[in-house]
Amino acid sequence: MTSVDSQSSGPAGWDYSPAPERTRVPIKDEYGLFIDGAFRAPKSRRRFETINPATEEVLSRVSEAGPADVDAAVEAAKAAGPGWARLKPAERAKFLFRLARRIQERSRELAVLETMDGGKPIKESRDVALPLVAQHFFYHAGWADKLSYAFPGRTPKPVGVCGQIIPWNFPLLMAAWKLAPALACGNTCVLKPAETTSLTALHLAEILQEIELPPGVVNIVTGAGETGAAIVDHPDVKKVAFTGSTEVGKHLARSVAGTGKKLTLELGGKSPNIVFADAAIDQAVEGIVSSIWFNQGHVCCAGSRLFVQESIADEVIDKLAHRMRSLRVGDPLDKNTDVGAINSSTQLKTIERYIDAGGDEGAILHEVNDQPLPEKGFWCRPCFFTGVQPSHVIAREEIFGPVLSVMTFRTPEEALSRANNTPYGLAAGVWTNTGSKIFEIARKLDAGVVWCNTYNKFDASSPFGGFKESGFGREGGLQGLRAYVRL
Amino acid sequence: MGYDGAMAVERRVDTVMVDQRAGAFSRRSIKTDSKAAGLRLAISMLDLTTLEGKDSPEKVRSLCRKAMRPYAGDLAPPVPRVAAVCVYPSHVRTAARMLAGSGVHVASVATGFPSGQYPLDVRLRDVSAAIEAGADEIDMVINRGAFLAGRTTEVAEEIRQVWQACEGAHLKIILETGELETYQNIRKASDLAIEAVASTGVLRDGEVFIKTSTGKISPAATMPVTLVMLEAIRDHFLSTGVRIGMKPAGGIKTAKQALHYLVMVKETLGEEWLTPDLFRFGASSLTNDLLRQLLKILTGHYMAMHDFSEA
C-alpha cells in the first residue's frame, strides 16, 4: 500500500488493511452428545476431529453417536414428548422467544464459531446467517399458540419424535429451520449436524440448557452417515426431515418407504438465473454475484446456471469479470472477506473435478480473480465458464462450489425450455424490467422459489423447498408447519 | 467493447439491488494503515465550500487558508492540501488571489446556482464572469424543470453551451439528485450530461465531473445515488475509454462516511479513480472530522474539536 503524497494528484493505490474479527470463542477440547438435557460421553467411545477449513487446524474432538447413543437420544425425546405437547402453547412460545433472544445475545460468538468451523466469511455469518437464525425462532414462537389459525377447522396435534439431519453449508440456520417449527408444533427432536460442522449446534445445546428447555425436548447427536441412518431407521422416530444431497435423499426415501414415517427432503439444485436484455444490467450483475459466489457457492439454491439474452451477453460477461476481480478471497475471519474457504478437502476435490470436466468438454474457464490464496486450508477461486452447452456435465450436475456456467438464449421460450431442462427444481431467478414478463416467466418455471430482480433472499415467513429431484415439503412460513402436525 | 454505448438504449436501474450493493460498501472495515491513507486521500479530494448569502471576503480568505493548510500543527508527512475551494462568482477574485500558486483549484458555482431558473444567456454570462475572475473549475446546475418535463434535448443543448463557455476550465455538472427523486431519473440525467459534453469532441480524463447536489436541497448525496452515477461513469469509460469524474456533495459529514465512499469508488471504478483529478467531496464540516480521525491514529487519542480551526 502506498500512502498519498501530499503534493501529488496522480493515482494512488489504496487497499484495505487486515481487519480480523477479534472475538474469542471458548472452544472445548472435546464435546459430548447432548441427550436428555446434558452432555454425555458417547457410548460408542468414538470421537472424531473437527477442523478449521481455512487453516486445517484441529478445533476440537466431537463425539460420534453410535446406535446405542441414538437409542438413548430417541428415548429421551420420546419420554419428553407428552410433557412438551401438553404444555400450554403460550409457554412453548416463551421458550422459543427466550431461545431467540439468547441467540441474539450470543450472536457474535456463534458467528465466529460458524466461520471457524465451516469456512464461510464472518461477514455472512454475522450479517446473514445469525440474524436469520434468530428470526426463525422468533417467527415460530409466534405460531406456537396460533396453530388453530394455521389450520382452520382442524385440530393440529404433534407428530412425535422428529429425526432431523442437516448439512454443512448453513449449519446453525439449518438447525433453526428444523427445530423451530418442530418445537412450535409441540414435537420433540433428535438433530444431527453434519460431521464437518458440529460446533455451533453444540453451542446451541448450551443455550438450550441456559434457557432451561425441558430435558429431552431437543437432543443433539453428532456423527456421520451411520449416525444419520440410525436416526432415520429408529422405529420411534415418526418424522424425518433431511437437507442435503439428492443421492442421500433418495436413499432416505427408500428406507422410510412403508414405515408410516413422515418425510420432507430439501435436496440439491442446479438453479437457472435468467437475465433478459431489458434488465437493469448492473443490478443483475450484482444478483449473479450473490447467486453463485455467496457462501463459496455452497448453497443448494445457488444460481449456478446463468442464461443471458444474446444481445447483452458480452456486456454482462465483461461486467461480471470486472466485478469478480473485486471479490476478496481469503481468511474467513477477516471482516472484508467476500469468499471464504471451501468447507472440506473432499468438497474441494469434487469442485476441482468439475472444473477439470468443464475444460475437458470444451467450455472456456474464466478465472479472472487472481488474489493470492493462503497456503494452508481449502481454497477455490470464484470462476465462471462460457461456451457451455446444456449437455455439459457442468451445466447438469450440482457442483456446490463457486463455479458458474454461463449460457445464452435468444427468445423467452428458449430461456424457459433450457431453464427447465434439469432434474432439479429448487430455485430460479428472473431479471427484467418488464413486469408482465416477470409473471409470464415465473409462472412457467419449475422451481420452488423464484426470485425476480433479486436472488438469495430468505425470510422465515417465506416457504422454501423444491420440485422434482430437489425434494418435497416446505420449510418456513405457514406451509412449513404442515410437516410437523397431524391433522 | 462490442456493445452499444450508454445512450443507445435507456439504461435501466433497479432500486432494490442498488440499495443492497450500496449498503455493502459501508460494511467494509477500514483499519490502521489503510484508514490513515484513506483519510489523507479524502482530505486531498475535498472541495471546501461556502455558499451562503452572508459570505464575506474574510470568510473566503479563511477558507482558502484552511484549504492550503488544513491542519495548523506539524505532522510527518504533512496533511495534504485540499483539491479546491468552491465559492459564489462574487468571491472568486478573493479566492484566486489567495490561492495563486498553491495548487488548490478555484471552483465557482455558476449558471444561476442553485436553481438554474434564469435565461440561458444570463447563465452563460455567469460562467464567463466567474472564469474571467479567475475560476478554473465551474460547478453548473442542470435545468431540472426541463429535464423533469421531458425536454431532454434542451437540457443537453444547454450543457453543451455551458461546456463551450468554460474555455478550458473544468466543468462539474450538478444534477441535483434530490429533485430528480428516482434512481432511474438519476441514471438518465447522468448519461445525458456525459453524452452532452462528449458530443462536442474528445474529452480528456477528469475534465468533466458529474456532481450530485447543490447542498441546498435535501436529500443531498447518498451512497446509492452516487453508485448509480458511478455506474454511468463506468459505462462511459467501457465504451469510450474516457474517465469522467465524480463529486458527491452535501450530507457527507463524517470521516467514516467518506471512507465508505472511497470503498465504493475503488470497487466500482477501480483505484485509477482514487485521485482528486477524478473524485471530489463537496463538503466543509467533513474536513475537521477527517483531521480528527487522522490525528487519533497518529497520537492515540481524540483531540477536542476546538483544536481544529474553523473553515
PDB file of N, CA and C in Angstrom, chain A residues 155-204:
ATOM      1  N   THR A 155     -57.754 -29.728  14.166  1.00  0.00           N
ATOM      2  CA  THR A 155     -57.073 -29.700  15.459  1.00  0.00           C
ATOM      3  C   THR A 155     -55.663 -30.226  15.276  1.00  0.00           C
ATOM      4  N   PRO A 156     -54.689 -29.345  15.076  1.00  0.00           N
ATOM      5  CA  PRO A 156     -53.329 -29.816  14.838  1.00  0.00           C
ATOM      6  C   PRO A 156     -52.733 -30.470  16.085  1.00  0.00           C
ATOM      7  N   LYS A 157     -52.179 -31.660  15.900  1.00  0.00           N
ATOM      8  CA  LYS A 157     -51.518 -32.368  17.018  1.00  0.00           C
ATOM      9  C   LYS A 157     -50.065 -32.641  16.617  1.00  0.00           C
ATOM     10  N   PRO A 158     -49.193 -32.739  17.611  1.00  0.00           N
ATOM     11  CA  PRO A 158     -47.787 -33.016  17.279  1.00  0.00           C
ATOM     12  C   PRO A 158     -47.631 -34.387  16.641  1.00  0.00           C
ATOM     13  N   VAL A 159     -46.561 -34.536  15.880  1.00  0.00           N
ATOM     14  CA  VAL A 159     -46.273 -35.798  15.210  1.00  0.00           C
ATOM     15  C   VAL A 159     -45.588 -36.771  16.165  1.00  0.00           C
ATOM     16  N   GLY A 160     -44.734 -36.250  17.023  1.00  0.00           N
ATOM     17  CA  GLY A 160     -43.958 -37.084  17.940  1.00  0.00           C
ATOM     18  C   GLY A 160     -42.487 -36.758  17.841  1.00  0.00           C
ATOM     19  N   VAL A 161     -41.658 -37.787  17.837  1.00  0.00           N
ATOM     20  CA  VAL A 161     -40.208 -37.562  17.780  1.00  0.00           C
ATOM     21  C   VAL A 161     -39.792 -37.295  16.328  1.00  0.00           C
ATOM     22  N   CYS A 162     -39.100 -36.193  16.129  1.00  0.00           N
ATOM     23  CA  CYS A 162     -38.650 -35.825  14.786  1.00  0.00           C
ATOM     24  C   CYS A 162     -37.143 -36.068  14.672  1.00  0.00           C
ATOM     25  N   GLY A 163     -36.742 -36.825  13.676  1.00  0.00           N
ATOM     26  CA  GLY A 163     -35.319 -37.018  13.400  1.00  0.00           C
ATOM     27  C   GLY A 163     -34.902 -36.041  12.314  1.00  0.00           C
ATOM     28  N   GLN A 164     -33.924 -35.210  12.617  1.00  0.00           N
ATOM     29  CA  GLN A 164     -33.602 -34.099  11.708  1.00  0.00           C
ATOM     30  C   GLN A 164     -32.113 -34.116  11.371  1.00  0.00           C
ATOM     31  N   ILE A 165     -31.826 -34.162  10.093  1.00  0.00           N
ATOM     32  CA  ILE A 165     -30.436 -34.294   9.638  1.00  0.00           C
ATOM     33  C   ILE A 165     -30.108 -33.104   8.741  1.00  0.00           C
ATOM     34  N   ILE A 166     -29.068 -32.386   9.104  1.00  0.00           N
ATOM     35  CA  ILE A 166     -28.814 -31.100   8.434  1.00  0.00           C
ATOM     36  C   ILE A 166     -27.427 -31.069   7.796  1.00  0.00           C
ATOM     37  N   PRO A 167     -27.241 -30.173   6.827  1.00  0.00           N
ATOM     38  CA  PRO A 167     -25.993 -30.132   6.058  1.00  0.00           C
ATOM     39  C   PRO A 167     -24.974 -29.153   6.659  1.00  0.00           C
ATOM     40  N   TRP A 168     -23.820 -29.056   5.973  1.00  0.00           N
ATOM     41  CA  TRP A 168     -22.715 -28.252   6.499  1.00  0.00           C
ATOM     42  C   TRP A 168     -22.659 -26.846   5.922  1.00  0.00           C
ATOM     43  N   ASN A 169     -23.541 -26.505   4.998  1.00  0.00           N
ATOM     44  CA  ASN A 169     -23.365 -25.196   4.347  1.00  0.00           C
ATOM     45  C   ASN A 169     -23.896 -24.036   5.189  1.00  0.00           C
ATOM     46  N   PHE A 170     -25.018 -24.262   5.899  1.00  0.00           N
ATOM     47  CA  PHE A 170     -25.546 -23.247   6.825  1.00  0.00           C
ATOM     48  C   PHE A 170     -25.891 -23.961   8.129  1.00  0.00           C
ATOM     49  N   PRO A 171     -24.873 -24.382   8.884  1.00  0.00           N
ATOM     50  CA  PRO A 171     -25.135 -25.309   9.991  1.00  0.00           C
ATOM     51  C   PRO A 171     -26.182 -24.813  10.987  1.00  0.00           C
ATOM     52  N   LEU A 172     -25.990 -23.604  11.490  1.00  0.00           N
ATOM     53  CA  LEU A 172     -26.903 -23.135  12.527  1.00  0.00           C
ATOM     54  C   LEU A 172     -28.266 -22.745  11.942  1.00  0.00           C
ATOM     55  N   LEU A 173     -28.250 -22.180  10.759  1.00  0.00           N
ATOM     56  CA  LEU A 173     -29.514 -21.781  10.135  1.00  0.00           C
ATOM     57  C   LEU A 173     -30.363 -23.013   9.818  1.00  0.00           C
ATOM     58  N   MET A 174     -29.722 -24.072   9.338  1.00  0.00           N
ATOM     59  CA  MET A 174     -30.480 -25.286   9.039  1.00  0.00           C
ATOM     60  C   MET A 174     -31.003 -25.918  10.329  1.00  0.00           C
ATOM     61  N   ALA A 175     -30.236 -25.810  11.410  1.00  0.00           N
ATOM     62  CA  ALA A 175     -30.727 -26.303  12.701  1.00  0.00           C
ATOM     63  C   ALA A 175     -31.987 -25.525  13.095  1.00  0.00           C
ATOM     64  N   ALA A 176     -31.948 -24.209  12.868  1.00  0.00           N
ATOM     65  CA  ALA A 176     -33.109 -23.375  13.205  1.00  0.00           C
ATOM     66  C   ALA A 176     -34.313 -23.742  12.342  1.00  0.00           C
ATOM     67  N   TRP A 177     -34.067 -23.948  11.040  1.00  0.00           N
ATOM     68  CA  TRP A 177     -35.168 -24.295  10.133  1.00  0.00           C
ATOM     69  C   TRP A 177     -35.849 -25.590  10.574  1.00  0.00           C
ATOM     70  N   LYS A 178     -35.043 -26.510  11.139  1.00  0.00           N
ATOM     71  CA  LYS A 178     -35.598 -27.799  11.551  1.00  0.00           C
ATOM     72  C   LYS A 178     -36.251 -27.699  12.925  1.00  0.00           C
ATOM     73  N   LEU A 179     -35.527 -27.111  13.884  1.00  0.00           N
ATOM     74  CA  LEU A 179     -36.002 -27.150  15.269  1.00  0.00           C
ATOM     75  C   LEU A 179     -37.209 -26.239  15.501  1.00  0.00           C
ATOM     76  N   ALA A 180     -37.160 -25.021  14.934  1.00  0.00           N
ATOM     77  CA  ALA A 180     -38.177 -24.027  15.305  1.00  0.00           C
ATOM     78  C   ALA A 180     -39.605 -24.496  15.009  1.00  0.00           C
ATOM     79  N   PRO A 181     -39.915 -24.961  13.783  1.00  0.00           N
ATOM     80  CA  PRO A 181     -41.298 -25.382  13.536  1.00  0.00           C
ATOM     81  C   PRO A 181     -41.665 -26.631  14.329  1.00  0.00           C
ATOM     82  N   ALA A 182     -40.692 -27.546  14.497  1.00  0.00           N
ATOM     83  CA  ALA A 182     -40.979 -28.777  15.242  1.00  0.00           C
ATOM     84  C   ALA A 182     -41.385 -28.439  16.678  1.00  0.00           C
ATOM     85  N   LEU A 183     -40.616 -27.567  17.304  1.00  0.00           N
ATOM     86  CA  LEU A 183     -40.893 -27.225  18.699  1.00  0.00           C
ATOM     87  C   LEU A 183     -42.191 -26.424  18.824  1.00  0.00           C
ATOM     88  N   ALA A 184     -42.394 -25.499  17.903  1.00  0.00           N
ATOM     89  CA  ALA A 184     -43.609 -24.677  17.965  1.00  0.00           C
ATOM     90  C   ALA A 184     -44.852 -25.562  17.886  1.00  0.00           C
ATOM     91  N   CYS A 185     -44.769 -26.653  17.119  1.00  0.00           N
ATOM     92  CA  CYS A 185     -45.916 -27.538  16.946  1.00  0.00           C
ATOM     93  C   CYS A 185     -45.990 -28.608  18.040  1.00  0.00           C
ATOM     94  N   GLY A 186     -45.087 -28.575  19.013  1.00  0.00           N
ATOM     95  CA  GLY A 186     -45.202 -29.488  20.158  1.00  0.00           C
ATOM     96  C   GLY A 186     -44.478 -30.801  19.995  1.00  0.00           C
ATOM     97  N   ASN A 187     -43.560 -30.894  19.038  1.00  0.00           N
ATOM     98  CA  ASN A 187     -42.794 -32.125  18.848  1.00  0.00           C
ATOM     99  C   ASN A 187     -41.501 -32.076  19.644  1.00  0.00           C
ATOM    100  N   THR A 188     -40.863 -33.233  19.788  1.00  0.00           N
ATOM    101  CA  THR A 188     -39.512 -33.269  20.341  1.00  0.00           C
ATOM    102  C   THR A 188     -38.558 -33.754  19.250  1.00  0.00           C
ATOM    103  N   CYS A 189     -37.265 -33.453  19.421  1.00  0.00           N
ATOM    104  CA  CYS A 189     -36.343 -33.602  18.293  1.00  0.00           C
ATOM    105  C   CYS A 189     -35.064 -34.340  18.639  1.00  0.00           C
ATOM    106  N   VAL A 190     -34.566 -35.063  17.638  1.00  0.00           N
ATOM    107  CA  VAL A 190     -33.187 -35.560  17.657  1.00  0.00           C
ATOM    108  C   VAL A 190     -32.535 -34.974  16.401  1.00  0.00           C
ATOM    109  N   LEU A 191     -31.575 -34.094  16.619  1.00  0.00           N
ATOM    110  CA  LEU A 191     -30.956 -33.375  15.500  1.00  0.00           C
ATOM    111  C   LEU A 191     -29.526 -33.866  15.299  1.00  0.00           C
ATOM    112  N   LYS A 192     -29.175 -34.100  14.032  1.00  0.00           N
ATOM    113  CA  LYS A 192     -27.781 -34.450  13.748  1.00  0.00           C
ATOM    114  C   LYS A 192     -27.144 -33.433  12.800  1.00  0.00           C
ATOM    115  N   PRO A 193     -26.176 -32.662  13.310  1.00  0.00           N
ATOM    116  CA  PRO A 193     -25.451 -31.750  12.404  1.00  0.00           C
ATOM    117  C   PRO A 193     -24.506 -32.536  11.505  1.00  0.00           C
ATOM    118  N   ALA A 194     -24.043 -31.877  10.441  1.00  0.00           N
ATOM    119  CA  ALA A 194     -23.081 -32.524   9.541  1.00  0.00           C
ATOM    120  C   ALA A 194     -21.754 -32.717  10.268  1.00  0.00           C
ATOM    121  N   GLU A 195     -21.008 -33.748   9.867  1.00  0.00           N
ATOM    122  CA  GLU A 195     -19.806 -34.091  10.634  1.00  0.00           C
ATOM    123  C   GLU A 195     -18.700 -33.044  10.547  1.00  0.00           C
ATOM    124  N   THR A 196     -18.699 -32.205   9.509  1.00  0.00           N
ATOM    125  CA  THR A 196     -17.637 -31.184   9.444  1.00  0.00           C
ATOM    126  C   THR A 196     -18.004 -29.913  10.201  1.00  0.00           C
ATOM    127  N   THR A 197     -19.272 -29.775  10.572  1.00  0.00           N
ATOM    128  CA  THR A 197     -19.714 -28.516  11.197  1.00  0.00           C
ATOM    129  C   THR A 197     -20.636 -28.789  12.376  1.00  0.00           C
ATOM    130  N   SER A 198     -20.075 -29.404  13.413  1.00  0.00           N
ATOM    131  CA  SER A 198     -20.908 -29.761  14.570  1.00  0.00           C
ATOM    132  C   SER A 198     -20.927 -28.677  15.640  1.00  0.00           C
ATOM    133  N   LEU A 199     -19.943 -27.776  15.620  1.00  0.00           N
ATOM    134  CA  LEU A 199     -19.700 -26.982  16.824  1.00  0.00           C
ATOM    135  C   LEU A 199     -20.814 -25.993  17.167  1.00  0.00           C
ATOM    136  N   THR A 200     -21.371 -25.308  16.150  1.00  0.00           N
ATOM    137  CA  THR A 200     -22.405 -24.327  16.523  1.00  0.00           C
ATOM    138  C   THR A 200     -23.646 -25.025  17.066  1.00  0.00           C
ATOM    139  N   ALA A 201     -23.947 -26.225  16.569  1.00  0.00           N
ATOM    140  CA  ALA A 201     -25.102 -26.950  17.114  1.00  0.00           C
ATOM    141  C   ALA A 201     -24.848 -27.295  18.574  1.00  0.00           C
ATOM    142  N   LEU A 202     -23.592 -27.624  18.899  1.00  0.00           N
ATOM    143  CA  LEU A 202     -23.273 -27.975  20.284  1.00  0.00           C
ATOM    144  C   LEU A 202     -23.321 -26.749  21.194  1.00  0.00           C
ATOM    145  N   HIS A 203     -22.947 -25.603  20.656  1.00  0.00           N
ATOM    146  CA  HIS A 203     -23.097 -24.374  21.452  1.00  0.00           C
ATOM    147  C   HIS A 203     -24.567 -23.983  21.570  1.00  0.00           C
ATOM    148  N   LEU A 204     -25.337 -24.333  20.539  1.00  0.00           N
ATOM    149  CA  LEU A 204     -26.789 -24.125  20.644  1.00  0.00           C
ATOM    150  C   LEU A 204     -27.340 -24.992  21.786  1.00  0.00           C
TER     151      LEU A 204
END
